[in-house]
PDB file of C-alpha atoms in Angstrom:
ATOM      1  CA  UNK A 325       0.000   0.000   0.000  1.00  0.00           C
ATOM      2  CA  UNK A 326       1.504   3.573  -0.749  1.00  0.00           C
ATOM      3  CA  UNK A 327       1.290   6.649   1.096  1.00  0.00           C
ATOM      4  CA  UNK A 328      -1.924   8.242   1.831  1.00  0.00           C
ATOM      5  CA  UNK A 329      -0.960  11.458   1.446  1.00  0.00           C
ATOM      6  CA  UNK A 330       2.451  12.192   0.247  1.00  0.00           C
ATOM      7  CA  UNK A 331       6.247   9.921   0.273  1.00  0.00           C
ATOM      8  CA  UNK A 332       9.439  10.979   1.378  1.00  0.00           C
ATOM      9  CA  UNK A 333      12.377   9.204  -1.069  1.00  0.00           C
ATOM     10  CA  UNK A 334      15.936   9.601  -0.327  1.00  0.00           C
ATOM     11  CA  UNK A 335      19.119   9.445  -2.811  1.00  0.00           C
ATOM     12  CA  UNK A 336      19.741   6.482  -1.557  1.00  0.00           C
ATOM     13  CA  UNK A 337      16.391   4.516  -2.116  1.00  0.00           C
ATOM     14  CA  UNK A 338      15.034   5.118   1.680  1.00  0.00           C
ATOM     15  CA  UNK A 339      11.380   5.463   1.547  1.00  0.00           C
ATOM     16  CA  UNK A 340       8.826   6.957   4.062  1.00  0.00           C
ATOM     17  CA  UNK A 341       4.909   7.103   3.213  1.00  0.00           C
ATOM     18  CA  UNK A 342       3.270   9.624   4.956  1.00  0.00           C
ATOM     19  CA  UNK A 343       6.576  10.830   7.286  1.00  0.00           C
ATOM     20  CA  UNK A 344       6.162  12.230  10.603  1.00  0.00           C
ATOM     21  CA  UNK A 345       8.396  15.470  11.435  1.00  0.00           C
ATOM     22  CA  UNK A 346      10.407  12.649  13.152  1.00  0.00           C
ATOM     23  CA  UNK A 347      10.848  10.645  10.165  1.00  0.00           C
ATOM     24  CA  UNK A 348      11.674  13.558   8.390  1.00  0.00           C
ATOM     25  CA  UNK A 349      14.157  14.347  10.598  1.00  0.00           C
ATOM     26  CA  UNK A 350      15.983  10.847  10.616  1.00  0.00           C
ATOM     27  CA  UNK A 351      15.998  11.449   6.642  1.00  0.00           C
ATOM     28  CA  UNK A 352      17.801  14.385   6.383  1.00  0.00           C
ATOM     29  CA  UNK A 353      19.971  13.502   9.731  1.00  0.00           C
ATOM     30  CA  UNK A 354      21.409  10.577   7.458  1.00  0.00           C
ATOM     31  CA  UNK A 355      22.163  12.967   4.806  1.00  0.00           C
ATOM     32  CA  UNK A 356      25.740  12.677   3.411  1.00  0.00           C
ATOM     33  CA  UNK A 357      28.428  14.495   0.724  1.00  0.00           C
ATOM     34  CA  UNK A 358      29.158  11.083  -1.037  1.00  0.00           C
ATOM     35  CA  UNK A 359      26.107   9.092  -2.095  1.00  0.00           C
ATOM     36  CA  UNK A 360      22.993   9.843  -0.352  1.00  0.00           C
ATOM     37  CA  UNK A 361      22.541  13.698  -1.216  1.00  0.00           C
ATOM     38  CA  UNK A 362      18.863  14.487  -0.758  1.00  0.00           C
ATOM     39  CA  UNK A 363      15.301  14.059   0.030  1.00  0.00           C
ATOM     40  CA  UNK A 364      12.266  14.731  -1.877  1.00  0.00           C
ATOM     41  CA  UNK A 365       8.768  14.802  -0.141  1.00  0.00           C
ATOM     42  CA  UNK A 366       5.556  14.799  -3.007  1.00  0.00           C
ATOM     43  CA  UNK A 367       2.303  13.576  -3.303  1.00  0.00           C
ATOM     44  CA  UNK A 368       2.172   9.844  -3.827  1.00  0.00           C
ATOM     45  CA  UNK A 369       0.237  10.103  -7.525  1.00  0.00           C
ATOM     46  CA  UNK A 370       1.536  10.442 -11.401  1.00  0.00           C
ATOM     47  CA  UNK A 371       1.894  14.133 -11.521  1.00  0.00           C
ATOM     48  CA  UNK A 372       2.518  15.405  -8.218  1.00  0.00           C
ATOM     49  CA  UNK A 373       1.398  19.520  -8.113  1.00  0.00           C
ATOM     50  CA  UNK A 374       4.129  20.455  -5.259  1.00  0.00           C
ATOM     51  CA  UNK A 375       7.063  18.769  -3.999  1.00  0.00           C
ATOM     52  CA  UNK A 376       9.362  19.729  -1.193  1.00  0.00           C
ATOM     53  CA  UNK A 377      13.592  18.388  -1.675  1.00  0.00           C
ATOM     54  CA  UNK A 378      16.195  19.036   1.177  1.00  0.00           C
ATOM     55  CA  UNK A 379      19.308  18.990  -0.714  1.00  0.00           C
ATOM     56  CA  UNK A 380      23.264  18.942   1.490  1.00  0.00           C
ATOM     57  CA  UNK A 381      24.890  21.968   0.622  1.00  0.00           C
ATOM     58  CA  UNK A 382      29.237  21.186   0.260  1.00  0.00           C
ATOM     59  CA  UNK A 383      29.530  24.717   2.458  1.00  0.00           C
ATOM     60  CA  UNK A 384      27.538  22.725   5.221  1.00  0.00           C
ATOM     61  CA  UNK A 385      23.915  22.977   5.584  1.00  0.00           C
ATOM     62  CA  UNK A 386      21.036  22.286   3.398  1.00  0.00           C
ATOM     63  CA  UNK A 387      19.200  24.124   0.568  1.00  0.00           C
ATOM     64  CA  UNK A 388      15.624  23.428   0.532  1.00  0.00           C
ATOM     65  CA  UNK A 389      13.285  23.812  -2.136  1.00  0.00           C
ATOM     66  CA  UNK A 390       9.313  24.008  -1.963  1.00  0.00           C
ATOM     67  CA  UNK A 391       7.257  24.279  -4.941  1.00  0.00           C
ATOM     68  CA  UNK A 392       3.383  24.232  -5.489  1.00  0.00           C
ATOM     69  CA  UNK A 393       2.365  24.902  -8.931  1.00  0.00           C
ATOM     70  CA  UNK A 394      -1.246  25.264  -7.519  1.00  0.00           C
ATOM     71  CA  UNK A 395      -0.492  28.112  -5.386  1.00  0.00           C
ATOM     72  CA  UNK A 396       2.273  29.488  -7.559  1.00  0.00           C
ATOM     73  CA  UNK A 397       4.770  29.234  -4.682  1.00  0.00           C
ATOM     74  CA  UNK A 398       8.723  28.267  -5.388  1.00  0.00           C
ATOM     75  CA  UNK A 399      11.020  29.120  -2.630  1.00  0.00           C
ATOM     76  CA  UNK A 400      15.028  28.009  -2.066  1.00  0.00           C
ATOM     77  CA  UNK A 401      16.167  28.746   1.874  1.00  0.00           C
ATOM     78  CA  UNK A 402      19.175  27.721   3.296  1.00  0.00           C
ATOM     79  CA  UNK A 403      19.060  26.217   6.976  1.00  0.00           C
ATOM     80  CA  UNK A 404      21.762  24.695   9.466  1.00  0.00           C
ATOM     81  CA  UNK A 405      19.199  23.212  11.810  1.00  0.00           C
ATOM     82  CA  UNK A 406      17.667  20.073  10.723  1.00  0.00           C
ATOM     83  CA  UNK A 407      14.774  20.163  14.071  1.00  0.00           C
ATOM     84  CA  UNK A 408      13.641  23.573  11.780  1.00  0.00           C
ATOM     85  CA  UNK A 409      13.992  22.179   8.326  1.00  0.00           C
ATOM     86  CA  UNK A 410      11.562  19.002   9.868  1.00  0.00           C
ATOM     87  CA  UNK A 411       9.157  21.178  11.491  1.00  0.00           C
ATOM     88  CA  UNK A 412       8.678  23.563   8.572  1.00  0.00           C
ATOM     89  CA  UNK A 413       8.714  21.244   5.881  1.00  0.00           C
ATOM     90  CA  UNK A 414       6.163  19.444   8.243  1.00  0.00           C
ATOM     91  CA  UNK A 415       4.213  22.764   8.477  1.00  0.00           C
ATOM     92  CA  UNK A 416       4.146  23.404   4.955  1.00  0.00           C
ATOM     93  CA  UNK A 417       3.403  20.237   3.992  1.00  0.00           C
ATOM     94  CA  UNK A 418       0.068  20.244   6.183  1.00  0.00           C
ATOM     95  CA  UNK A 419      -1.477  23.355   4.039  1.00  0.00           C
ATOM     96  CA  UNK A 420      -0.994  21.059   0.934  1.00  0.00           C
ATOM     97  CA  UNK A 421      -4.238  20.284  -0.567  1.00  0.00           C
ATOM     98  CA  UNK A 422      -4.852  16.516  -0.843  1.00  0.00           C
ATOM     99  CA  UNK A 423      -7.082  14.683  -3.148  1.00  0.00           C
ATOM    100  CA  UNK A 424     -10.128  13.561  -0.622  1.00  0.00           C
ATOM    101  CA  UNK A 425      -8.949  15.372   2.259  1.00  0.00           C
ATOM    102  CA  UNK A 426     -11.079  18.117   3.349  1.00  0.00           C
ATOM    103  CA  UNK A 427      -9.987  21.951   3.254  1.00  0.00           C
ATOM    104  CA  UNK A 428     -12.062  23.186   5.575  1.00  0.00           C
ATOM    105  CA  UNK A 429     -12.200  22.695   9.067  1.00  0.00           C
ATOM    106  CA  UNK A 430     -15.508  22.524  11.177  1.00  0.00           C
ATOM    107  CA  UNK A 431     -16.181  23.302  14.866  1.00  0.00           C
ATOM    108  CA  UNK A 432     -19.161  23.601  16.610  1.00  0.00           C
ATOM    109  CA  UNK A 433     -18.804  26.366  19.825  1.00  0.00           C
TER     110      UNK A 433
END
């Protein structure tokens, strides 16, 4: 069974369906220079409308890249601190919209 929502695939063939910011975390932690280079979080479907990629930077630290074609949004950051590059991309990735997931959020007072 895939991911219901999105899949996190490292350079190195690690998958994640679904990844907590934990999982997330352990992804990019295991990041290295040689021959495991990045991380791409998308939609688990054909054409995927936004993907997220955490990318090791030679310098030290990571580039990240979010883009949502749906919400015209393409951004490239630079971050040191992979607890904030987990928790954003965790963040951002929760304001994705989701084929059968609902938008809109009900409460009764």
């Amino acid at each position: 069974m895939g991911a219901q929502y999105y899949g996190a695939d490292s350079e190195s063939g690690d998958r994640i369906d679904d990844p907590s910011e934990d999982a997330l975390f352990m992804l990019i932690s295991e990041l290295s220079d040689s021959d495991n280079t990045f991380v791409v979080v998308q939609p688990d479907e054909d054409d995927p409308v936004w993907f997220a990629s955490v990318a090791i930077l030679d310098e030290g630290g990571y580039e990240i890249v979010r883009r949502d074609t749906i919400r015209n949004e393409h951004e490239v950051t630079t971050a040191t601190s992979i607890n904030d590059i987990a928790r954003d991309l965790t963040i951002w990735m929760a304001a994705r919209d989701f084929p059968g997931r609902s938008t809109k959020q009900v409460s009764e007072f």
